[in-house]
């Protein structure tokens, strides 16, 4: 028997209602906030991610699904959504359309990580990007949007963490300070941190193994230049002005290289180790970095699998997917079958979800199946009914049966559905 690849999932049945719910809320709210959808390819040139996410990041070093295609090109399944959106923005000359521009995406991402609850190798993200604005107003609006998204989905038990990584010079000074501090522990740091010390210094703060050294490490917020400081203060003021609660987290650095100034993450309280629901920030240098003009930008992404885990942990009731309310059963000659398929189509064209018997079973087996799939009413057509120009409707809950004249059956069924609701 074939098995799915480790860290991937088959999505079907009852769980789809969570996917529909999240995608519906995300699309609706995106429209309300003025984001247009963008769909980029699932794979890109490898160097796009190396350049944007960063050569020394965990994603590029360890997690990318990279392969050579038959034309000898190095291709990577996208590990995140921002780099492809930025590539599309530059390549398609979208810069000419004026600012701000706001885009959202929904789709699968791929990272070779160790699978566990809330961490997969193929996972899905909803993401949003804003191009053109250097103003803290944009940072505030983005965080408000992310917060509102979770609230609209029905979540409450989460926390927003914000930080500022400053500008390049601020960060360089801070990295030096971190190195100065960590040098005393260099011999005892874990192997990963020994590498991070040289190549990805900020990520020292993220290490689970060496967390005990973080407490007394210097804080980025003490190294912010005047402009970054002002930007950060204004962001916090704006968030407070609309009542957004947030936690300042000077240890928050995020795993990708392209961020500057604002970074944020949203953590759910009930998800354990994989608690990050969403993360993002400002990436003013990225568009230029991959060949465009200097355009300030920012964005975030939320993990859909983790949103689903959160919805379940908070017992949020999501809309059910509408099931077949009517099941059309029949037994008899060709005319009976014609009548059955015609009636099913007629009801469906009225927007009523209808199941039609496809298995050619006995009427009692058909009724049993209808009951198993939760149909509320069964249409029963036999040769006798056909001769008399009538259709029988059985209420599956009460067992009651009524007969309708053929011409009145659609309206009769509609009335019965309305009464039921
Ligand atoms: P990141 O781009 O790493 O900040 O990811 C943004 C969000 O995507 C995270 O907060 C998670 O909700 C989700 N996410 C990231 N990696 C994974 C993964 N391997 N499996 C499931 N969700 C993930």
Tab-separated table of C-alpha atoms and ligand atoms in Angstrom:
chain	number	residue	atom	x	y	z
A	1	UNK	CA	0.000	0.000	0.000
A	2	UNK	CA	1.262	3.475	-0.795
A	3	UNK	CA	1.571	5.917	2.062
A	4	UNK	CA	1.579	9.679	2.112
A	5	UNK	CA	4.915	11.393	2.627
A	6	UNK	CA	5.812	11.996	6.263
A	7	UNK	CA	4.672	15.407	7.448
A	8	UNK	CA	1.890	15.738	4.861
A	9	UNK	CA	-1.857	15.324	5.300
A	10	UNK	CA	-4.904	14.206	3.353
A	11	UNK	CA	-7.711	16.655	3.970
A	12	UNK	CA	-11.299	15.453	3.606
A	13	UNK	CA	-14.594	14.875	5.386
A	14	UNK	CA	-15.572	16.610	8.628
A	15	UNK	CA	-12.291	18.502	9.026
A	16	UNK	CA	-12.947	20.436	5.813
A	17	UNK	CA	-15.415	22.625	7.680
A	18	UNK	CA	-12.468	24.207	9.529
A	19	UNK	CA	-10.633	24.868	6.280
A	20	UNK	CA	-13.725	26.416	4.700
A	21	UNK	CA	-14.301	28.530	7.810
A	22	UNK	CA	-10.767	29.910	7.948
A	23	UNK	CA	-10.511	30.524	4.233
A	24	UNK	CA	-13.918	32.213	4.159
A	25	UNK	CA	-13.104	34.501	7.083
A	26	UNK	CA	-9.678	35.298	5.632
A	27	UNK	CA	-11.078	36.153	2.196
A	28	UNK	CA	-13.941	38.219	3.594
A	29	UNK	CA	-11.735	40.207	5.915
A	30	UNK	CA	-9.082	40.710	3.213
A	31	UNK	CA	-11.720	42.346	1.049
A	32	UNK	CA	-12.854	44.550	3.930
A	33	UNK	CA	-9.255	45.684	4.522
A	34	UNK	CA	-8.532	46.189	0.814
A	35	UNK	CA	-6.188	43.268	0.080
A	36	UNK	CA	-6.380	41.717	-3.402
A	37	UNK	CA	-5.528	38.057	-3.876
A	38	UNK	CA	-2.231	37.009	-5.436
A	39	UNK	CA	-1.417	33.445	-6.487
A	40	UNK	CA	2.198	32.670	-7.264
A	41	UNK	CA	3.704	29.337	-8.371
A	42	UNK	CA	4.421	26.673	-5.784
A	43	UNK	CA	8.026	26.418	-6.918
A	44	UNK	CA	10.619	29.061	-7.709
A	45	UNK	CA	14.278	29.340	-8.557
A	46	UNK	CA	16.253	28.265	-5.494
A	47	UNK	CA	18.332	31.412	-5.433
A	48	UNK	CA	15.242	33.558	-4.825
A	49	UNK	CA	14.871	32.030	-1.369
A	50	UNK	CA	18.589	31.914	-0.628
A	51	UNK	CA	18.800	35.614	-1.435
A	52	UNK	CA	15.687	36.738	0.418
A	53	UNK	CA	15.233	34.390	3.368
A	54	UNK	CA	18.986	34.394	3.965
A	55	UNK	CA	21.875	31.993	3.321
A	56	UNK	CA	22.478	31.317	7.023
A	57	UNK	CA	18.898	30.831	8.166
A	58	UNK	CA	17.520	27.459	9.275
A	59	UNK	CA	15.110	27.482	6.345
A	60	UNK	CA	17.838	27.773	3.721
A	61	UNK	CA	20.418	25.677	5.546
A	62	UNK	CA	18.234	22.738	6.530
A	63	UNK	CA	14.629	22.934	5.468
A	64	UNK	CA	14.220	23.556	1.758
A	65	UNK	CA	12.838	21.017	-0.688
A	66	UNK	CA	15.315	21.668	-3.466
A	67	UNK	CA	15.740	19.604	-6.614
A	68	UNK	CA	17.095	19.848	-10.092
A	69	UNK	CA	14.469	19.797	-12.832
A	70	UNK	CA	14.942	18.047	-16.147
A	71	UNK	CA	16.380	21.235	-17.609
A	72	UNK	CA	19.119	21.262	-14.958
A	73	UNK	CA	17.657	24.241	-13.030
A	74	UNK	CA	17.757	24.325	-9.267
A	75	UNK	CA	14.143	24.569	-8.110
A	76	UNK	CA	12.742	24.921	-4.589
A	77	UNK	CA	9.232	24.286	-3.316
A	78	UNK	CA	8.328	27.553	-1.643
A	79	UNK	CA	9.096	27.480	2.096
A	80	UNK	CA	7.286	30.789	2.650
A	81	UNK	CA	5.116	33.230	0.744
A	82	UNK	CA	6.762	36.639	0.919
A	83	UNK	CA	9.711	36.061	-1.432
A	84	UNK	CA	7.488	34.811	-4.300
A	85	UNK	CA	5.068	37.730	-3.852
A	86	UNK	CA	7.959	40.199	-3.899
A	87	UNK	CA	9.413	38.474	-6.969
A	88	UNK	CA	6.032	38.781	-8.719
A	89	UNK	CA	5.755	42.431	-7.671
A	90	UNK	CA	9.138	43.275	-9.202
A	91	UNK	CA	8.878	41.057	-12.271
A	92	UNK	CA	5.411	42.267	-13.279
A	93	UNK	CA	6.250	45.938	-12.864
A	94	UNK	CA	3.488	46.294	-10.286
A	95	UNK	CA	5.397	49.166	-8.758
A	96	UNK	CA	3.877	51.406	-11.458
A	97	UNK	CA	0.409	50.971	-9.965
A	98	UNK	CA	0.932	53.432	-7.120
A	99	UNK	CA	1.045	52.882	-3.371
A	100	UNK	CA	0.033	51.404	-1.080
A	101	UNK	CA	-0.622	48.017	-2.673
A	102	UNK	CA	-1.997	45.221	-0.552
A	103	UNK	CA	-2.046	41.532	-1.414
A	104	UNK	CA	-3.068	38.340	0.328
A	105	UNK	CA	-2.375	34.694	-0.469
A	106	UNK	CA	-3.505	31.293	0.742
A	107	UNK	CA	-1.649	28.116	-0.101
A	108	UNK	CA	0.735	25.308	0.753
A	109	UNK	CA	4.333	25.857	1.900
A	110	UNK	CA	7.053	23.239	2.253
A	111	UNK	CA	9.754	22.863	4.883
A	112	UNK	CA	11.785	19.815	5.767
A	113	UNK	CA	11.216	20.014	9.529
A	114	UNK	CA	10.749	17.282	12.118
A	115	UNK	CA	6.994	16.621	12.035
A	116	UNK	CA	4.946	16.863	15.232
A	117	UNK	CA	1.561	18.264	16.207
A	118	UNK	CA	1.393	21.738	14.599
A	119	UNK	CA	4.538	21.187	12.536
A	120	UNK	CA	4.405	19.612	9.113
A	121	UNK	CA	6.476	19.378	5.990
A	122	UNK	CA	3.612	20.543	3.822
A	123	UNK	CA	1.589	23.137	5.691
A	124	UNK	CA	-0.639	26.006	4.639
A	125	UNK	CA	-0.451	29.705	5.234
A	126	UNK	CA	-2.670	32.693	4.860
A	127	UNK	CA	-0.436	35.715	4.338
A	128	UNK	CA	-0.778	39.432	3.671
A	129	UNK	CA	1.688	41.971	2.318
A	130	UNK	CA	1.635	45.769	2.100
A	131	UNK	CA	3.918	47.526	-0.395
A	132	UNK	CA	4.924	51.167	-0.414
A	133	UNK	CA	4.399	52.567	3.062
A	134	UNK	CA	7.230	53.400	5.468
A	135	UNK	CA	4.719	54.702	8.012
A	136	UNK	CA	4.060	53.026	11.379
A	137	UNK	CA	0.422	53.463	10.397
A	138	UNK	CA	0.930	50.533	7.993
A	139	UNK	CA	2.562	48.394	10.702
A	140	UNK	CA	-0.333	49.177	13.009
A	141	UNK	CA	-2.946	48.412	10.385
A	142	UNK	CA	-1.272	45.090	9.577
A	143	UNK	CA	-1.208	43.973	13.213
A	144	UNK	CA	-4.789	45.134	13.717
A	145	UNK	CA	-5.753	43.098	10.640
A	146	UNK	CA	-4.029	39.971	11.990
A	147	UNK	CA	-5.724	40.427	15.360
A	148	UNK	CA	-9.108	41.016	13.787
A	149	UNK	CA	-8.678	37.921	11.637
A	150	UNK	CA	-8.212	35.710	14.673
A	151	UNK	CA	-11.129	37.356	16.465
A	152	UNK	CA	-13.433	36.923	13.450
A	153	UNK	CA	-12.520	33.252	13.399
A	154	UNK	CA	-13.638	33.037	17.022
A	155	UNK	CA	-10.274	32.865	18.797
A	156	UNK	CA	-9.568	34.719	22.029
A	157	UNK	CA	-6.850	32.873	23.904
A	158	UNK	CA	-3.778	34.319	22.213
A	159	UNK	CA	-1.139	36.963	22.758
A	160	UNK	CA	0.518	39.428	20.379
A	161	UNK	CA	4.266	39.941	20.784
A	162	UNK	CA	5.946	42.933	19.171
A	163	UNK	CA	9.525	44.081	18.883
A	164	UNK	CA	11.692	46.324	16.755
A	165	UNK	CA	14.868	45.057	15.098
A	166	UNK	CA	15.901	48.573	14.149
A	167	UNK	CA	17.713	49.480	10.965
A	168	UNK	CA	20.765	47.740	9.535
A	169	UNK	CA	23.256	49.872	11.508
A	170	UNK	CA	21.314	49.368	14.743
A	171	UNK	CA	21.310	45.654	14.184
A	172	UNK	CA	25.024	45.511	13.391
A	173	UNK	CA	25.792	47.307	16.662
A	174	UNK	CA	23.476	44.979	18.516
A	175	UNK	CA	25.028	41.874	16.956
A	176	UNK	CA	28.433	43.039	18.148
A	177	UNK	CA	27.048	43.531	21.651
A	178	UNK	CA	25.503	40.074	21.604
A	179	UNK	CA	28.782	38.529	20.506
A	180	UNK	CA	30.632	40.347	23.243
A	181	UNK	CA	28.173	38.957	25.759
A	182	UNK	CA	28.074	35.400	24.403
A	183	UNK	CA	31.825	35.023	24.001
A	184	UNK	CA	32.107	33.974	27.649
A	185	UNK	CA	29.780	31.004	26.966
A	186	UNK	CA	31.201	30.028	23.597
A	187	UNK	CA	32.720	26.781	24.916
A	188	UNK	CA	29.486	25.604	26.492
A	189	UNK	CA	26.982	26.664	23.840
A	190	UNK	CA	25.183	23.937	21.865
A	191	UNK	CA	26.622	23.067	18.459
A	192	UNK	CA	23.910	25.011	16.634
A	193	UNK	CA	24.604	28.118	18.703
A	194	UNK	CA	28.323	27.889	18.034
A	195	UNK	CA	27.460	28.257	14.345
A	196	UNK	CA	24.828	30.936	15.048
A	197	UNK	CA	27.387	32.949	17.001
A	198	UNK	CA	29.332	33.570	13.812
A	199	UNK	CA	26.734	33.371	11.093
A	200	UNK	CA	23.270	34.165	12.455
A	201	UNK	CA	23.934	35.952	15.715
A	202	UNK	CA	20.393	37.167	16.440
A	203	UNK	CA	19.129	33.602	16.449
A	204	UNK	CA	21.148	32.898	19.595
A	205	UNK	CA	18.131	34.399	21.356
A	206	UNK	CA	15.823	31.743	19.903
A	207	UNK	CA	17.704	28.676	21.093
A	208	UNK	CA	15.708	26.354	23.357
A	209	UNK	CA	18.832	24.557	24.604
A	210	UNK	CA	20.745	27.664	25.610
A	211	UNK	CA	17.734	29.678	26.790
A	212	UNK	CA	19.312	30.249	30.202
A	213	UNK	CA	21.864	32.683	28.786
A	214	UNK	CA	19.229	34.863	27.151
A	215	UNK	CA	17.975	36.437	30.384
A	216	UNK	CA	21.030	38.642	30.854
A	217	UNK	CA	21.835	39.202	27.193
A	218	UNK	CA	21.716	42.772	25.856
A	219	UNK	CA	18.376	43.903	24.456
A	220	UNK	CA	17.898	45.157	20.898
A	221	UNK	CA	15.634	47.934	22.117
A	222	UNK	CA	18.649	49.558	23.830
A	223	UNK	CA	20.404	49.734	20.463
A	224	UNK	CA	17.712	51.349	18.340
A	225	UNK	CA	18.614	54.559	16.528
A	226	UNK	CA	16.419	57.649	16.868
A	227	UNK	CA	14.330	56.968	13.755
A	228	UNK	CA	13.666	53.321	14.592
A	229	UNK	CA	12.826	54.231	18.146
A	230	UNK	CA	10.322	56.852	17.002
A	231	UNK	CA	8.790	54.397	14.537
A	232	UNK	CA	8.408	51.741	17.235
A	233	UNK	CA	6.932	54.171	19.767
A	234	UNK	CA	4.398	55.399	17.234
A	235	UNK	CA	3.403	51.839	16.339
A	236	UNK	CA	2.786	51.014	19.998
A	237	UNK	CA	0.831	54.216	20.496
A	238	UNK	CA	-1.383	53.445	17.490
A	239	UNK	CA	-2.027	49.887	18.654
A	240	UNK	CA	-3.024	51.111	22.093
A	241	UNK	CA	-5.264	53.773	20.584
A	242	UNK	CA	-7.476	51.069	19.065
A	243	UNK	CA	-7.331	48.890	22.159
A	244	UNK	CA	-5.001	46.174	20.841
A	245	UNK	CA	-3.282	44.407	23.703
A	246	UNK	CA	0.307	43.415	23.021
A	247	UNK	CA	3.402	42.302	24.856
A	248	UNK	CA	6.745	43.921	24.143
A	249	UNK	CA	9.206	41.126	23.551
A	250	UNK	CA	12.788	42.361	23.073
A	251	UNK	CA	13.901	38.733	22.415
A	252	UNK	CA	11.692	38.334	19.376
A	253	UNK	CA	13.955	38.114	16.304
A	254	UNK	CA	12.184	35.742	13.842
A	255	UNK	CA	13.878	33.213	11.641
A	256	UNK	CA	14.238	35.071	8.377
A	257	UNK	CA	16.907	37.573	7.462
A	258	UNK	CA	14.850	40.142	5.653
A	259	UNK	CA	13.149	41.890	8.567
A	260	UNK	CA	13.935	45.384	9.839
A	261	UNK	CA	12.158	47.544	12.427
A	262	UNK	CA	8.798	46.003	13.343
A	263	UNK	CA	8.522	42.274	13.949
A	264	UNK	CA	5.594	40.521	15.588
A	265	UNK	CA	4.306	37.089	16.431
A	266	UNK	CA	1.001	35.842	17.715
A	267	UNK	CA	1.077	32.911	20.129
A	268	UNK	CA	-1.823	30.761	21.210
A	269	UNK	CA	-1.855	29.813	24.870
A	270	UNK	CA	-3.084	26.255	24.356
A	271	UNK	CA	-0.807	24.993	21.611
A	272	UNK	CA	2.240	23.976	23.651
A	273	UNK	CA	5.615	24.000	21.929
A	274	UNK	CA	4.272	24.959	18.487
A	275	UNK	CA	2.361	27.982	19.767
A	276	UNK	CA	3.150	30.530	17.022
A	277	UNK	CA	-0.020	31.116	15.044
A	278	UNK	CA	1.285	33.953	12.937
A	279	UNK	CA	4.383	36.027	12.435
A	280	UNK	CA	5.605	38.872	10.334
A	281	UNK	CA	7.129	42.289	10.174
A	282	UNK	CA	8.669	44.982	8.046
A	283	UNK	CA	11.118	44.188	5.245
A	284	UNK	CA	12.056	47.523	3.721
A	285	UNK	CA	15.221	46.266	2.009
A	286	UNK	CA	13.897	43.120	0.368
A	287	UNK	CA	12.428	44.507	-2.844
A	288	UNK	CA	15.687	46.229	-3.744
A	289	UNK	CA	17.616	43.144	-2.660
A	290	UNK	CA	15.931	41.030	-5.281
A	291	UNK	CA	16.252	43.497	-8.098
A	292	UNK	CA	13.515	46.066	-7.642
A	293	UNK	CA	13.523	49.669	-6.516
A	294	UNK	CA	13.668	50.776	-2.922
A	295	UNK	CA	10.098	50.161	-1.755
A	296	UNK	CA	9.261	49.808	1.920
A	297	UNK	CA	7.084	46.795	2.650
A	298	UNK	CA	5.708	44.589	5.400
A	299	UNK	CA	3.637	41.475	5.859
A	300	UNK	CA	2.720	38.472	7.959
A	301	UNK	CA	1.716	34.849	7.569
A	302	UNK	CA	-0.529	32.661	9.702
A	303	UNK	CA	-0.382	28.855	9.730
A	304	UNK	CA	-3.745	27.320	8.884
A	305	UNK	CA	-3.102	23.948	10.568
A	306	UNK	CA	-2.281	25.764	13.802
A	307	UNK	CA	-5.352	27.976	13.469
A	308	UNK	CA	-7.411	24.784	13.261
A	309	UNK	CA	-5.731	23.342	16.358
A	310	UNK	CA	-6.505	26.619	18.169
A	311	UNK	CA	-10.144	26.626	17.053
A	312	UNK	CA	-10.525	23.079	18.362
A	313	UNK	CA	-8.759	23.875	21.624
A	314	UNK	CA	-11.140	26.799	22.209
A	315	UNK	CA	-14.146	24.710	21.136
A	316	UNK	CA	-15.142	27.253	18.522
A	317	UNK	CA	-18.268	26.146	16.649
A	318	UNK	CA	-17.668	26.649	12.948
A	319	UNK	CA	-20.284	26.504	10.171
A	320	UNK	CA	-21.181	22.984	9.101
A	321	UNK	CA	-20.751	22.174	5.425
A	322	UNK	CA	-24.245	21.802	4.012
A	323	UNK	CA	-25.015	18.143	3.428
A	324	UNK	CA	-27.546	16.565	1.118
A	325	UNK	CA	-30.872	17.547	2.616
A	326	UNK	CA	-32.813	15.525	0.069
A	327	UNK	CA	-32.076	12.022	-1.154
A	328	UNK	CA	-33.828	10.860	-4.310
A	329	UNK	CA	-34.690	7.148	-4.182
A	330	UNK	CA	-36.358	5.205	-6.942
A	331	UNK	CA	-37.043	1.737	-8.214
A	332	UNK	CA	-38.491	0.710	-11.555
A	333	UNK	CA	-38.333	1.035	-15.309
A	334	UNK	CA	-36.532	3.546	-17.522
A	335	UNK	CA	-39.251	6.185	-17.108
A	336	UNK	CA	-38.861	5.996	-13.339
A	337	UNK	CA	-35.143	6.519	-13.669
A	338	UNK	CA	-35.728	9.462	-16.034
A	339	UNK	CA	-38.110	10.994	-13.528
A	340	UNK	CA	-35.614	10.531	-10.680
A	341	UNK	CA	-32.670	12.129	-12.454
A	342	UNK	CA	-34.867	14.973	-13.762
A	343	UNK	CA	-36.271	15.739	-10.327
A	344	UNK	CA	-32.806	15.669	-8.730
A	345	UNK	CA	-31.597	18.191	-11.323
A	346	UNK	CA	-34.660	20.379	-10.873
A	347	UNK	CA	-34.151	20.549	-7.095
A	348	UNK	CA	-30.421	21.204	-7.474
A	349	UNK	CA	-31.106	24.020	-9.902
A	350	UNK	CA	-33.124	25.586	-7.085
A	351	UNK	CA	-29.970	25.463	-4.951
A	352	UNK	CA	-31.077	22.553	-2.780
A	353	UNK	CA	-28.342	19.994	-1.938
A	354	UNK	CA	-29.572	16.699	-3.346
A	355	UNK	CA	-28.174	13.178	-3.320
A	356	UNK	CA	-29.310	10.789	-6.030
A	357	UNK	CA	-29.195	7.021	-5.675
A	358	UNK	CA	-26.317	5.758	-7.825
A	359	UNK	CA	-25.993	2.238	-6.482
A	360	UNK	CA	-29.198	0.666	-7.824
A	361	UNK	CA	-30.141	-0.773	-4.419
A	362	UNK	CA	-33.506	-1.885	-3.052
A	363	UNK	CA	-35.684	0.952	-1.739
A	364	UNK	CA	-35.097	-0.101	1.862
A	365	UNK	CA	-31.315	-0.088	1.335
A	366	UNK	CA	-31.592	3.327	-0.323
A	367	UNK	CA	-33.561	4.687	2.643
A	368	UNK	CA	-31.045	3.232	5.047
A	369	UNK	CA	-28.221	4.962	3.184
A	370	UNK	CA	-30.158	8.246	3.142
A	371	UNK	CA	-30.545	8.041	6.874
A	372	UNK	CA	-26.844	7.255	7.331
A	373	UNK	CA	-25.769	10.364	5.429
A	374	UNK	CA	-28.204	12.521	7.402
A	375	UNK	CA	-30.720	13.367	4.648
A	376	UNK	CA	-33.777	15.106	6.100
A	377	UNK	CA	-36.213	14.036	3.375
A	378	UNK	CA	-36.335	11.255	0.828
A	379	UNK	CA	-38.077	11.495	-2.475
A	380	UNK	CA	-39.510	8.073	-3.405
A	381	UNK	CA	-40.440	7.342	-7.002
A	382	UNK	CA	-41.728	3.998	-8.256
A	383	UNK	CA	-43.782	2.837	-11.241
A	384	UNK	CA	-47.005	3.246	-9.281
A	385	UNK	CA	-46.185	6.863	-8.380
A	386	UNK	CA	-45.231	7.551	-11.973
A	387	UNK	CA	-48.563	6.189	-13.246
A	388	UNK	CA	-50.431	8.433	-10.826
A	389	UNK	CA	-48.245	11.498	-11.574
A	390	UNK	CA	-47.231	11.844	-7.927
A	391	UNK	CA	-44.053	11.742	-5.846
A	392	UNK	CA	-43.778	10.530	-2.248
A	393	UNK	CA	-41.737	12.545	0.251
A	394	UNK	CA	-40.643	10.838	3.442
A	395	UNK	CA	-39.607	12.882	6.468
A	396	UNK	CA	-36.617	10.916	7.745
A	397	UNK	CA	-36.962	12.223	11.277
A	398	UNK	CA	-40.647	11.474	11.863
A	399	UNK	CA	-41.097	8.722	9.297
A	400	UNK	CA	-44.168	10.572	8.013
A	401	UNK	CA	-44.885	10.264	4.287
A	402	UNK	CA	-46.790	12.706	2.096
A	403	UNK	CA	-47.706	12.593	-1.545
A	404	UNK	CA	-47.309	15.567	-3.860
A	405	UNK	CA	-48.639	15.974	-7.339
A	406	UNK	CA	-45.670	16.104	-9.690
A	407	UNK	CA	-46.209	19.762	-10.590
A	408	UNK	CA	-46.154	20.836	-6.958
A	409	UNK	CA	-43.272	18.742	-5.730
A	410	UNK	CA	-40.545	21.397	-5.923
A	411	UNK	CA	-42.585	23.990	-4.050
A	412	UNK	CA	-43.759	21.341	-1.605
A	413	UNK	CA	-40.197	20.331	-0.803
A	414	UNK	CA	-39.128	23.964	-0.445
A	415	UNK	CA	-41.952	24.546	2.045
A	416	UNK	CA	-40.962	21.471	4.022
A	417	UNK	CA	-37.319	22.594	4.174
A	418	UNK	CA	-38.377	26.041	5.310
A	419	UNK	CA	-40.586	24.588	8.064
A	420	UNK	CA	-37.700	22.439	9.219
A	421	UNK	CA	-35.354	25.469	9.626
B	1	LIG	P1	7.102	31.678	9.709
B	1	LIG	O1	7.182	32.056	8.276
B	1	LIG	O2	8.069	30.613	10.115
B	1	LIG	O3	7.049	32.810	10.657
B	1	LIG	O4	5.675	30.994	9.842
B	1	LIG	C1	4.474	31.707	9.963
B	1	LIG	C2	3.445	30.777	10.541
B	1	LIG	O5	3.321	29.623	9.720
B	1	LIG	C3	3.837	30.214	11.898
B	1	LIG	O6	3.471	31.088	12.918
B	1	LIG	C4	3.055	28.922	11.945
B	1	LIG	O7	1.714	29.167	12.317
B	1	LIG	C5	3.079	28.466	10.508
B	1	LIG	N1	4.143	27.459	10.283
B	1	LIG	C6	5.459	27.686	10.047
B	1	LIG	N2	6.104	26.520	9.856
B	1	LIG	C7	5.193	25.538	9.974
B	1	LIG	C8	5.230	24.105	9.877
B	1	LIG	N3	6.355	23.453	9.587
B	1	LIG	N4	4.080	23.412	10.070
B	1	LIG	C9	2.919	24.058	10.342
B	1	LIG	N5	2.815	25.401	10.425
B	1	LIG	C10	3.930	26.137	10.249
